[in-house]
Coordinates of C-alpha atoms in Angstrom, one line a residue:
X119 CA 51.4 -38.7 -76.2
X120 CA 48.3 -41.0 -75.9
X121 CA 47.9 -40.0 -71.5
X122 CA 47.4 -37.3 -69.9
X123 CA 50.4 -35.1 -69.4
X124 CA 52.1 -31.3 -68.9
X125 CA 54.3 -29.0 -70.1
X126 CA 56.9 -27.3 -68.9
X127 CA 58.9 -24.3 -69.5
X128 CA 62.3 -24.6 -70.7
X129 CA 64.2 -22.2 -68.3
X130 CA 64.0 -21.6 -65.0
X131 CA 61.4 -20.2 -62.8
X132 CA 61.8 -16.6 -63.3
X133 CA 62.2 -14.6 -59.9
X134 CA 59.8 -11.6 -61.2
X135 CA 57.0 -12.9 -59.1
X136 CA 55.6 -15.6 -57.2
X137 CA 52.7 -18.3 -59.0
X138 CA 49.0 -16.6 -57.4
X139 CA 47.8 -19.9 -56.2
X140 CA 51.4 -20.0 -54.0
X141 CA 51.6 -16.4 -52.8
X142 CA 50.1 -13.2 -53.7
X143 CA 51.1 -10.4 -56.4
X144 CA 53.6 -8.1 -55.9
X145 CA 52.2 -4.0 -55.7
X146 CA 54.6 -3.5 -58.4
X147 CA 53.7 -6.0 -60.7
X148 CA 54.2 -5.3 -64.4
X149 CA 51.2 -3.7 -66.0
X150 CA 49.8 -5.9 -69.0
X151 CA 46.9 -4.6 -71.7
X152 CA 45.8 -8.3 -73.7
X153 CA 44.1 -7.2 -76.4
X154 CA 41.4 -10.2 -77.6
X155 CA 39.8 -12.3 -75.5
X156 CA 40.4 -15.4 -78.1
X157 CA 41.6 -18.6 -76.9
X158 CA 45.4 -17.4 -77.2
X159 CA 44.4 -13.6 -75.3
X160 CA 42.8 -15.8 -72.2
X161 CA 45.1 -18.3 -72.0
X162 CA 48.1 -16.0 -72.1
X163 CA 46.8 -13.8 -69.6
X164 CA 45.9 -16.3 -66.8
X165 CA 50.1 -17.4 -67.3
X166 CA 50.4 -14.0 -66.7
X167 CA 48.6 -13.1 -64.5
X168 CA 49.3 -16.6 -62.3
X169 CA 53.1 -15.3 -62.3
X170 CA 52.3 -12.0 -61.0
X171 CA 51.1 -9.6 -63.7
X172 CA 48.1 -7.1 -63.6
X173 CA 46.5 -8.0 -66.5
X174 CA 43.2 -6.2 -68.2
X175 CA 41.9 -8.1 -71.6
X176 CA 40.4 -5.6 -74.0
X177 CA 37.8 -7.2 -75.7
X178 CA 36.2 -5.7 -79.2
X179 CA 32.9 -8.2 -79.0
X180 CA 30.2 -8.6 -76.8
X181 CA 31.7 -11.7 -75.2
X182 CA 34.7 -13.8 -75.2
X183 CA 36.2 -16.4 -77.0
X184 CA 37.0 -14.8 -80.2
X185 CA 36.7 -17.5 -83.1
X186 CA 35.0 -19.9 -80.6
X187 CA 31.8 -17.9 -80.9
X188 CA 28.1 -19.2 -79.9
X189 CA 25.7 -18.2 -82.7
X190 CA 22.0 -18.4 -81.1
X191 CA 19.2 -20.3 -84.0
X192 CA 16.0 -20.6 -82.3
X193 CA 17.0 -20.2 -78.9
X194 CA 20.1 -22.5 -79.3
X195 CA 23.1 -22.1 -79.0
X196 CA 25.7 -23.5 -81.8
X197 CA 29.5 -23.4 -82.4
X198 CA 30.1 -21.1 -85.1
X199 CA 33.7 -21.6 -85.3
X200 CA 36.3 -24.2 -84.5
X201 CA 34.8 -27.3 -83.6
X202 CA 37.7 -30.0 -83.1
X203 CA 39.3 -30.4 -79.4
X204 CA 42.7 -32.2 -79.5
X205 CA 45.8 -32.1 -78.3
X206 CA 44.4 -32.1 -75.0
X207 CA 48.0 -31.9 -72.8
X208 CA 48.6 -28.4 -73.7
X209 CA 45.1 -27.4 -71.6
X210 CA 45.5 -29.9 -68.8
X211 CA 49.6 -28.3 -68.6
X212 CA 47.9 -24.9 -68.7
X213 CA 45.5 -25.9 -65.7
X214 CA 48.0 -27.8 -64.0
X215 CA 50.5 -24.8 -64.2
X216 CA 47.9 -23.1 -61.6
X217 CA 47.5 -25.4 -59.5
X218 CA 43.9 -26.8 -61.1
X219 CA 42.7 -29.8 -62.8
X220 CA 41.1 -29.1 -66.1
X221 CA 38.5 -32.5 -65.9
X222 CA 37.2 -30.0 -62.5
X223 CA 36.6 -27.2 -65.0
X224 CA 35.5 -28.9 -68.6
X225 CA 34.0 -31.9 -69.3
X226 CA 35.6 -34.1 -72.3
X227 CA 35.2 -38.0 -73.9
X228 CA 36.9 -39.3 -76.5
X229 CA 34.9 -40.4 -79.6
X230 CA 35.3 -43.6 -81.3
X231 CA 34.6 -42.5 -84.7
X232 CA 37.2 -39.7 -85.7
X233 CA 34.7 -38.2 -88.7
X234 CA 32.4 -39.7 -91.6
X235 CA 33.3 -38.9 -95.0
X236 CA 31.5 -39.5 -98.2
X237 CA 32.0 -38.9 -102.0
X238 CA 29.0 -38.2 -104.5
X239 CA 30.4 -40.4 -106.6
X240 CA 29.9 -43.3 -104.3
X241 CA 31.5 -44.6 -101.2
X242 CA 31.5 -43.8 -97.5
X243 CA 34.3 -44.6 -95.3
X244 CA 34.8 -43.8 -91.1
X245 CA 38.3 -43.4 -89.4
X246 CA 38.3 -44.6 -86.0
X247 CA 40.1 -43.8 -83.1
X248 CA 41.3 -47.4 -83.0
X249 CA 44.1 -47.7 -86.3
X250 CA 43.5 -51.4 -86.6
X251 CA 39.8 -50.3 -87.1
X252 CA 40.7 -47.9 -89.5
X253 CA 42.9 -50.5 -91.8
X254 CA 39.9 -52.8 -92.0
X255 CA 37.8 -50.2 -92.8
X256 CA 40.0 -48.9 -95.4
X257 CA 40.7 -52.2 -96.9
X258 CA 37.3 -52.8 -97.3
X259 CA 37.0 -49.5 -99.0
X260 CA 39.7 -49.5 -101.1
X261 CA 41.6 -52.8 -100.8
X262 CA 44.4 -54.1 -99.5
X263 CA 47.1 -52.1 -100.6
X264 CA 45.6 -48.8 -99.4
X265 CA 45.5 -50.1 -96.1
X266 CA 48.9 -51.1 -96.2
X267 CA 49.3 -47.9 -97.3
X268 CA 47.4 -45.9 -94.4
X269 CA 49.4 -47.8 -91.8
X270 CA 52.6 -46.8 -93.3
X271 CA 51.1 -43.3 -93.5
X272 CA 49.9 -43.2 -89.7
X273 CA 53.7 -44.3 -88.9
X274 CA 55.0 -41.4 -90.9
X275 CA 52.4 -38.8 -89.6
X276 CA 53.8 -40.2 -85.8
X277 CA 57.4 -39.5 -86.8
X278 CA 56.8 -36.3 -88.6
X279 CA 55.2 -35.3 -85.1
X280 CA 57.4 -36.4 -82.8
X281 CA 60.4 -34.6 -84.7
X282 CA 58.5 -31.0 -84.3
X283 CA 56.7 -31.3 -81.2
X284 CA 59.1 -30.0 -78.9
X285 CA 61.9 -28.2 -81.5
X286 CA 58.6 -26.2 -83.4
X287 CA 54.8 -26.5 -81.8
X288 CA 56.2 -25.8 -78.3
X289 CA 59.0 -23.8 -79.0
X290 CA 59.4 -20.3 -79.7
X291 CA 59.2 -19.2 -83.5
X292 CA 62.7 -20.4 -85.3
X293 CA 64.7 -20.1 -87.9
X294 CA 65.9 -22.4 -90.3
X295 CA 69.0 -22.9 -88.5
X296 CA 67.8 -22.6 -84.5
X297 CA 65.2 -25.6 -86.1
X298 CA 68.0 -27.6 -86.7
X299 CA 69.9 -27.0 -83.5
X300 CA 66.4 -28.1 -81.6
X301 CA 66.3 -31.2 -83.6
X302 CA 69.7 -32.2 -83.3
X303 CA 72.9 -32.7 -86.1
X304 CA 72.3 -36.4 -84.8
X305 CA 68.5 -35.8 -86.5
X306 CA 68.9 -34.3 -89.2
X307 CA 67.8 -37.3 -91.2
X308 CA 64.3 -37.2 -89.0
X309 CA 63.7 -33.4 -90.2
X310 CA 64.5 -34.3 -93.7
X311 CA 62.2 -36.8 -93.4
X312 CA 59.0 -34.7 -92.8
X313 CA 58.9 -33.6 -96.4
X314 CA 58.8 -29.7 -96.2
X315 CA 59.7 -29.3 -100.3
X316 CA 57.1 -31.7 -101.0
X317 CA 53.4 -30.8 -101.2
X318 CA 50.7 -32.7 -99.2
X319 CA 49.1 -33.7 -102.6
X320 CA 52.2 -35.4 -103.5
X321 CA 53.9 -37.1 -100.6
X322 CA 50.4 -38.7 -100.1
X323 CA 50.6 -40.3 -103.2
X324 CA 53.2 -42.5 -102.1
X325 CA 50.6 -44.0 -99.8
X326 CA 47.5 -44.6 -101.2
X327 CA 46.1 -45.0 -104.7
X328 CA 42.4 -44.3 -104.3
X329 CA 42.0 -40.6 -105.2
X330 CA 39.6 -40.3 -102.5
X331 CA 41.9 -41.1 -99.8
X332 CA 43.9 -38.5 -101.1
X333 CA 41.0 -35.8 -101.1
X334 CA 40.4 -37.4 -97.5
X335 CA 44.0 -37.0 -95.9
X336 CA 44.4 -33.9 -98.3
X337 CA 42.2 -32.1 -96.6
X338 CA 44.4 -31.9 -93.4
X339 CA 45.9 -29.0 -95.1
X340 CA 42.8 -26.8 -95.1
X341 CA 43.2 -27.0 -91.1
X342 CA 45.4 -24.3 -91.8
X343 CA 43.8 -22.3 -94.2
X344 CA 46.5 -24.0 -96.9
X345 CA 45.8 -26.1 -100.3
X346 CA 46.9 -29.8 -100.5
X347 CA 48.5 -28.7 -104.0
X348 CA 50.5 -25.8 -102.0
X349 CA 51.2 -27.1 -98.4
X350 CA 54.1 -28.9 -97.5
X351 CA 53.9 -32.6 -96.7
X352 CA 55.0 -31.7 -93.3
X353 CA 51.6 -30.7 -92.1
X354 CA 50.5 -34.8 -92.5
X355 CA 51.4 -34.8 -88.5
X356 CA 47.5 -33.5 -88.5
X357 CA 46.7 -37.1 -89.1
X358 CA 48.7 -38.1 -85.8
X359 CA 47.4 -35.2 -83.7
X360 CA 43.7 -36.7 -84.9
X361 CA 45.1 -40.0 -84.2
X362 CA 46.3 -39.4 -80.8
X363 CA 43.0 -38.3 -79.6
X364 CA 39.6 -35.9 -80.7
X365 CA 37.5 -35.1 -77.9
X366 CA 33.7 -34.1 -77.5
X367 CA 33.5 -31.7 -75.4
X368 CA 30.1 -31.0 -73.1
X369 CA 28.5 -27.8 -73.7
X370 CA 30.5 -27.5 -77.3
X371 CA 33.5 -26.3 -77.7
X372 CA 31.8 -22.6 -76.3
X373 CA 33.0 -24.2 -73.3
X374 CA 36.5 -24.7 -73.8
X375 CA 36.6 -20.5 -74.3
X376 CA 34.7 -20.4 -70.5
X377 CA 36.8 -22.5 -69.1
X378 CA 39.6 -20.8 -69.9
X379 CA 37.9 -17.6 -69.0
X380 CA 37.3 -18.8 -66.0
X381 CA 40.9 -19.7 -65.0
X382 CA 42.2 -16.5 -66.2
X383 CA 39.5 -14.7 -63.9
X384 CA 40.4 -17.1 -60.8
X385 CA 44.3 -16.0 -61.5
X386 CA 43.0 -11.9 -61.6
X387 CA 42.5 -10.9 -64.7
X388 CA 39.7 -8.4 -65.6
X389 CA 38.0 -8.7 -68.5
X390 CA 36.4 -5.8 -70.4
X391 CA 34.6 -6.6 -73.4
X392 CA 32.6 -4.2 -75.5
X393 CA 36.7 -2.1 -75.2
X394 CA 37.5 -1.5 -79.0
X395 CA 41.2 -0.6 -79.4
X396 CA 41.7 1.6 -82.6
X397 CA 45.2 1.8 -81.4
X398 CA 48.2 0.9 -80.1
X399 CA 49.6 3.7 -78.5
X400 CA 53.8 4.2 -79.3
X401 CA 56.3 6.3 -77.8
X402 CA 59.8 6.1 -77.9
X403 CA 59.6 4.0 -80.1
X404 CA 57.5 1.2 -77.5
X405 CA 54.6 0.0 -77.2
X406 CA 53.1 1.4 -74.2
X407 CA 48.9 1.3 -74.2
X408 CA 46.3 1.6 -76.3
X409 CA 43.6 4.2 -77.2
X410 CA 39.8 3.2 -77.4
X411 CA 36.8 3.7 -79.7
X412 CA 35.7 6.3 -76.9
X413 CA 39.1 7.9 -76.5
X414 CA 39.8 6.1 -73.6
X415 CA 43.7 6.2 -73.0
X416 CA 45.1 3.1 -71.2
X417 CA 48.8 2.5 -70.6
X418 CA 50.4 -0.7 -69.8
X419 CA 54.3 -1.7 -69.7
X420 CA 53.4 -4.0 -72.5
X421 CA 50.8 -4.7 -74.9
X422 CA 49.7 -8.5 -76.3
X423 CA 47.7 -8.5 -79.1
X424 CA 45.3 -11.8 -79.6
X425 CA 44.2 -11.0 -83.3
X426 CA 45.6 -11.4 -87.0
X427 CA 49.2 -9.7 -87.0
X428 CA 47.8 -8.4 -90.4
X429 CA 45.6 -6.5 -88.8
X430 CA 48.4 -4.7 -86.5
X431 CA 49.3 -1.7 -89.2
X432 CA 45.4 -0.4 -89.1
X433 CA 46.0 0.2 -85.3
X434 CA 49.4 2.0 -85.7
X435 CA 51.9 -1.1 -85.2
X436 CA 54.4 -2.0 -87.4
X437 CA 53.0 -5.5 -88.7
X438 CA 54.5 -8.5 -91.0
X439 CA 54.8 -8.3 -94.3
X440 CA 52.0 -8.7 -97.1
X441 CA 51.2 -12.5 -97.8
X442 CA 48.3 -14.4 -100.0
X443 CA 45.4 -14.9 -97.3
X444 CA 44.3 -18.5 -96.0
X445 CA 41.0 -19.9 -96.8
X446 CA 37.7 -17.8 -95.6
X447 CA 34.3 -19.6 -95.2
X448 CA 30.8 -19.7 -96.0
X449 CA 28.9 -21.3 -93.0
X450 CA 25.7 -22.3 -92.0
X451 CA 24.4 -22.2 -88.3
X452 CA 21.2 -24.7 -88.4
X453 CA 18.4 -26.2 -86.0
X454 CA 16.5 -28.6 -88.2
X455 CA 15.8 -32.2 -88.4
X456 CA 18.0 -34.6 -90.9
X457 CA 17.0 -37.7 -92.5
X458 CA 18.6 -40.6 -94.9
X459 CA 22.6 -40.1 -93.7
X460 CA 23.5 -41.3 -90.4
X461 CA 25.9 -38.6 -89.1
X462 CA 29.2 -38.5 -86.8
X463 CA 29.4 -35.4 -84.6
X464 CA 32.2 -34.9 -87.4
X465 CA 31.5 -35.0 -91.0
X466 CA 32.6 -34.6 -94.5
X467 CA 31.0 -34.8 -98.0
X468 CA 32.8 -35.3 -101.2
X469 CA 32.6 -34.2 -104.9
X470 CA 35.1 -35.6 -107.2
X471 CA 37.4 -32.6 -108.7
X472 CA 39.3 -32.1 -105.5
X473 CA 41.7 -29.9 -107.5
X474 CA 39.1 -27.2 -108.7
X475 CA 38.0 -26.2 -105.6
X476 CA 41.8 -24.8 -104.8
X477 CA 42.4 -23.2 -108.2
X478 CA 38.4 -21.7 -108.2
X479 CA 39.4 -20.4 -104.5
X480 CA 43.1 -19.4 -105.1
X481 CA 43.3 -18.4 -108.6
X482 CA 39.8 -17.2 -109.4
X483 CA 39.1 -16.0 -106.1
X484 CA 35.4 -18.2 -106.2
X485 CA 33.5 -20.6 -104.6
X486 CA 33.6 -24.1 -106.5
X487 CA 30.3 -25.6 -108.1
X488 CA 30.7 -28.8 -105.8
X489 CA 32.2 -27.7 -102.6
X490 CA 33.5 -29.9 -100.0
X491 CA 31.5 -29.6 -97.3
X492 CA 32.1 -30.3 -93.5
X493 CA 29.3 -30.8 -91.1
X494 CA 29.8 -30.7 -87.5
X495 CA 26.4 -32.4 -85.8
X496 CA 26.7 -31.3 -82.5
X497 CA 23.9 -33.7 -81.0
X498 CA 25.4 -36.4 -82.2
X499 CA 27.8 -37.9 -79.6
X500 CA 26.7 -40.6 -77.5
X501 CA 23.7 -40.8 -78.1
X502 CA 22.0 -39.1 -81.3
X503 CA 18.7 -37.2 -81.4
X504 CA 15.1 -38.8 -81.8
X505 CA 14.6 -38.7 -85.9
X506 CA 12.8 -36.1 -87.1
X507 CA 13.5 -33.6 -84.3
X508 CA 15.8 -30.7 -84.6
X509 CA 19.6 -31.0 -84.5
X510 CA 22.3 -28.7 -84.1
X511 CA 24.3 -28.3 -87.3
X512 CA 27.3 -26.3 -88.7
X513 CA 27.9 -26.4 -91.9
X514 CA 30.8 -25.3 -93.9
X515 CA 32.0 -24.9 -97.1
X516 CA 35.3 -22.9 -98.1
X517 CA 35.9 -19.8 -99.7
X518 CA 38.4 -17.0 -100.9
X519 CA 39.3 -14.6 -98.1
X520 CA 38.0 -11.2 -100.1
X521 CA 35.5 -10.1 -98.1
X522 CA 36.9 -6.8 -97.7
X523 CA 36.8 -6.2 -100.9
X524 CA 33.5 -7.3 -102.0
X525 CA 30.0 -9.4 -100.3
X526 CA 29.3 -13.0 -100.6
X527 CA 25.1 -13.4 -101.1
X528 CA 24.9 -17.1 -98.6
X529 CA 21.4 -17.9 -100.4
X530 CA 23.8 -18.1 -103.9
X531 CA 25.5 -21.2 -102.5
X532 CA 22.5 -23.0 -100.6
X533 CA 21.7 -25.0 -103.7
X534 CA 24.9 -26.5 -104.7
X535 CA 25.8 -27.1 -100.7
X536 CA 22.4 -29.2 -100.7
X537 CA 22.5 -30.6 -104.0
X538 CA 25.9 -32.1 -103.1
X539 CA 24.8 -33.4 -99.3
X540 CA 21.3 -35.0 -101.0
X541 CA 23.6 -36.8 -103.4
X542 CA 25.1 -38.6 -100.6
X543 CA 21.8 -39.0 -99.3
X544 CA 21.5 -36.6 -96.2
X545 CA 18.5 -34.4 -96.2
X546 CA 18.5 -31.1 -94.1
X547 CA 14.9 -30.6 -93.1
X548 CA 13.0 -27.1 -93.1
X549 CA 14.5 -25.5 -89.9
X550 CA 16.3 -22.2 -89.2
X551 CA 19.7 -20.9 -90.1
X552 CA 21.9 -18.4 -89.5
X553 CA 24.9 -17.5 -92.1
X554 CA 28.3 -16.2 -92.3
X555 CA 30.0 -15.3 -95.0
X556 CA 33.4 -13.9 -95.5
X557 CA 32.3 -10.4 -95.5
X558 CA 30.9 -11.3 -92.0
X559 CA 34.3 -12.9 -91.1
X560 CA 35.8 -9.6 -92.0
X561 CA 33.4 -7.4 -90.2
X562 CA 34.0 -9.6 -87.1
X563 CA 37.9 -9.5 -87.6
X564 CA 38.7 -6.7 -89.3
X565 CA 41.0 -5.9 -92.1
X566 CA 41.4 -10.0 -92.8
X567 CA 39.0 -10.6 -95.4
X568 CA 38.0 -12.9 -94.0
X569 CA 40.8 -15.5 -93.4
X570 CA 40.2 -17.8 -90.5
X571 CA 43.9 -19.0 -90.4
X572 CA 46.3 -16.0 -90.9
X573 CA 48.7 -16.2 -94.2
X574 CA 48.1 -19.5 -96.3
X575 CA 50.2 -22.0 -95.1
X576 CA 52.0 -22.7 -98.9
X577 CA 55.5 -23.8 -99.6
X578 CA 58.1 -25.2 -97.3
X579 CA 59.0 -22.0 -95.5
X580 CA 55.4 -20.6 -94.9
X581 CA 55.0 -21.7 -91.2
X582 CA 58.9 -19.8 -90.5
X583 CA 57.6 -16.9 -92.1
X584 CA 54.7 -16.6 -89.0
X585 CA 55.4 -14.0 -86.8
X586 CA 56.6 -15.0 -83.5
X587 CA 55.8 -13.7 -80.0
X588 CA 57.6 -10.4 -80.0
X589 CA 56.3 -7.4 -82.1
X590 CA 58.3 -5.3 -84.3
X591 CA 58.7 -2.9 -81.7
X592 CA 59.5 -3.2 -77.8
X593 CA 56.6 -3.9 -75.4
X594 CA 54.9 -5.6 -78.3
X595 CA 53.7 -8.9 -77.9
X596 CA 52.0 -11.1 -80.3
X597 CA 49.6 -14.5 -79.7
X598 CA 46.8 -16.0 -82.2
X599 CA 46.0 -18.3 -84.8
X600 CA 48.2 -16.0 -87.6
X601 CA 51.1 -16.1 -85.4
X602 CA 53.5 -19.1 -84.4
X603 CA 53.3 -22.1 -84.3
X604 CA 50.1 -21.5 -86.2
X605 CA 46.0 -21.8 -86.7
X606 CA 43.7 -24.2 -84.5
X607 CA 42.4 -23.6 -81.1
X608 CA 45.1 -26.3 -79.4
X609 CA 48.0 -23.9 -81.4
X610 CA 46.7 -20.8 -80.0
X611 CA 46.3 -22.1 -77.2
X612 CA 50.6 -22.2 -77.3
X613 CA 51.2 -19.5 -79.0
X614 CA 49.5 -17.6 -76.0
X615 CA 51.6 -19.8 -73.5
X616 CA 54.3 -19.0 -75.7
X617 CA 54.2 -14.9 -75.8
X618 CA 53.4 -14.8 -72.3
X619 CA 56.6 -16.7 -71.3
X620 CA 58.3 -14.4 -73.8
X621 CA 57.1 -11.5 -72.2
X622 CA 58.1 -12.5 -69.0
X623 CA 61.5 -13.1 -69.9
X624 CA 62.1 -10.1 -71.9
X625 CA 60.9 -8.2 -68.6
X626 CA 63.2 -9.8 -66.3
X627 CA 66.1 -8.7 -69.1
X628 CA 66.9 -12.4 -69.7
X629 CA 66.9 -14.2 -73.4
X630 CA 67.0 -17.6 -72.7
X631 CA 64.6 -19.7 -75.0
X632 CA 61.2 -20.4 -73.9
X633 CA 59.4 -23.8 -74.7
X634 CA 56.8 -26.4 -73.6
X635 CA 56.5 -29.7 -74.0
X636 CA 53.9 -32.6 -72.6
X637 CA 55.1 -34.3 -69.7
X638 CA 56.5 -32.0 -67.5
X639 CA 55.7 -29.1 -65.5
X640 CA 56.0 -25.3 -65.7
X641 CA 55.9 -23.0 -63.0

């Protein structure tokens, strides 16, 4: 990691048809319905489509790019959803694969300062790009000791990752025992080692003694929906990942979805949004089309579905099994002007009972009194605005994933978000806003609730219990932030590389393994 590489997949070259940018598509090629134009949906169709599929993406919104959604305040446009680019091989292999650079198609920089955190109780601490950077800065925070600590933490992150990169994020979803075959007998001391029957919470005590580091590296776990309290220690590799490189991306990360739109288009595929598929049309026991809000009928030898697996039964698929709901959101879409806090483009505000806000979310199914509270400022980068003019902000605070079950008022949590960002001394000016709430979550994914990440990540076998790329049923193929190897746009990102290839396979009757990994090609 740490230069610019590509995968590969782990067969061979399959003989069903030649890459588009080498030769054209065969008149017989195999008929593909994606259906979600998400980050997973586009980038599985253009590896489609580049080895020879006809491929249609079925889109339910107005426009693409599912979570990564635009939300327009005053005329501007701001990310509403993820907001974090890393993990940057697994688009410049996805480019590569066809032929294309991705620096020709999106513009990214690296950013010294990682993200800005601060506590209400007192303190304010940056992580850097740079480690070094970071141990001075922790040691001046917290002393000595913690900074030992955090180097010693950073080296453990770095192993953690490099045990799963290949045998789990770019592999297909495995069991227990294929996870151990990836790894190696010779390993098996490295896969013990990255803690999965310990929780977060706990395994970072062994490294630092300031509860507010803990609350800061804690937090990794809510990248997946998950509590520190409940997710394994395992997902600490976050910290590497972050570590190993967090672009800005021009244009926001809106961009990132039209790149990737673009690619897919240049490879063939059509996109239709405004197509709502209210099912998934079986027979024989296959999945062979789906049916549209207008009765449309459209039939495909396979169908991909980019959306929570959850969501599958609704539409008339078999889907997994019942599981507690990551965290949902309460966000805040704002153009106004900020004074007394210098923000980061990445931001995170502190109370002090870390704890409560996972059992008010978890067990009382509420928002907390004193939220954390992330801030994206998406001026900020290198060069922040004039003071006093208008800034993009999103803000976001989390929140139980009910919100098919009952609505979430935003204006109830405006005061305690503000009360807790003025304590640490930034003040959001009068400007405009635009809110969503998990209700509005669940009306723009339906039958979630609201969860942004799929199941909650809690316990050591949650991330084996994701579904993987086939579907219950033949011809049914699954790729998205609930599905393997889990939430986050990079993830999805694989998980459509990962169905794709899987599709592929399965159509040429083979059942070799499919897998990616940075630094070497695909076809």
């Amino acid at each position: 990691m740490g230069h610019p590489a590509h995968h590969r997949r782990a067969d061979d070259p399959l003989p069903l048809a030649a890459d588009r940018h080498d030769a054209p598509a065969r008149g017989d090629a195999l008929k593909i319905l994606v259906v979600g134009a998400g980050v997973a949906g586009l980038t599985a169709a253009a590896d489609l489509a580049r080895r020879g599929a006809d491929v249609t993406i079925l889109e339910r919104a107005a426009s693409h790019g599912g979570k990564m959604r635009h939300v327009m305040v005053d005329g501007r446009g701001i990310d509403g959803g993820p907001t974090v680019f890393t993990m940057r091989w697994i688009f410049e292999g996805l480019f590569a694969d066809a032929g294309e650079s991705l620096s020709d198609h999106l513009g990214v920089y690296s950013t010294n300062v990682l993200a800005r955190h601060a506590w209400r109780a007192g303190g304010r601490l940056d992580l850097f790009a740079d480690i070094e950077a970071s141990v001075q800065a922790i040691g001046d925070f917290a002393g000595a000791a913690d900074a030992r600590g955090y180097r010693e933490f950073c080296a453990r992150a770095a192993a953690i990752y490099r045990t799963l990169e290949g045998s789990f994020i770019g592999a297909e979803k495995p069991s227990q025992l294929d996870l151990v075959r990836r790894v190696g007998l010779s390993r098996l001391g490295e896969l013990w080692r990255t803690a999965p029957f310990r929780s977060m919470w706990s395994a970072l005590g062994d490294h630092f003694s300031d509860p507010r580091l803990r609350q800061l590296f804690g937090r990794y776990a809510t990248y997946v929906g998950a509590s520190p309290w409940f997710a394994p220690a395992t997902l600490m590799l976050v910290a590497h990942v972050e570590q190993d490189g967090v672009w800005l991306v021009q244009g926001g990360m809106r961009a990132v979805a039209d790149a990737l739109r673009g690619l897919a288009e240049r490879q063939g595929v059509r996109l239709r949004c405004g197509a709502d598929v209210t099912r998934i049309i079986i027979e024989g026991g296959r999945a062979k089309g789906v049916e549209l809000a207008n009765g449309e009928r459209l039939m495909a030898d396979a169908v991909l579905f980019n959306g929570d697996a959850a969501a599958l039964p609704s539409l008339g698929a078999p889907g997994p099994k019942p599981a507690q709901r990551s965290l949902s959101a309460i966000t805040w879409c704002v153009n106004a002007p900020t004074s007394g806090f210098d923000l980061a483009h990445h931001n995170v505000f502190f109370a002090e009972d870390y704890a409560e806000e996972f059992r008010a979310i978890f067990n009382r199914r509420e928002v907390t009194a004193a939220p954390t509270i992330y801030i994206c400022a998406q001026d900020r980068g290198l060069q922040p605005p004039p003071p006093g003019t208008p800034e993009r902000l999103l803000l976001l605070i989390n929140a139980p994933a009910d919100g098919d079950s009952r609505d979430f008022n935003a204006s109830d949590y405006i005061e305690r978000t503000h009360s807790l960002l003025a304590s640490c001394g930034l003040h959001i000016g009068e400007g405009s806003a635009v809110a969503t709430t998990p209700s509005g979550f669940n009306a723009l994914f339906p039958t979630t609730g609201g969860a942004l990440y799929g199941m909650a990540s809690h316990g050591a076998t949650a991330t084996l219990r994701r579904s993987g790329a086939r579907g219950k049923i033949p011809g049914l193929y699954l790729a998205g932030g609930s599905v393997h190897p889990g939430p986050g746009v990079p993830m999805a990102a694989m998980s459509g590389r990962l169905a794709a290839a899987r599709l592929l396979e399965d159509a040429a009757g083979r059942s070799t393994s499919v897998g990616f990994a940075p630094g070497r090609h695909s076809r």
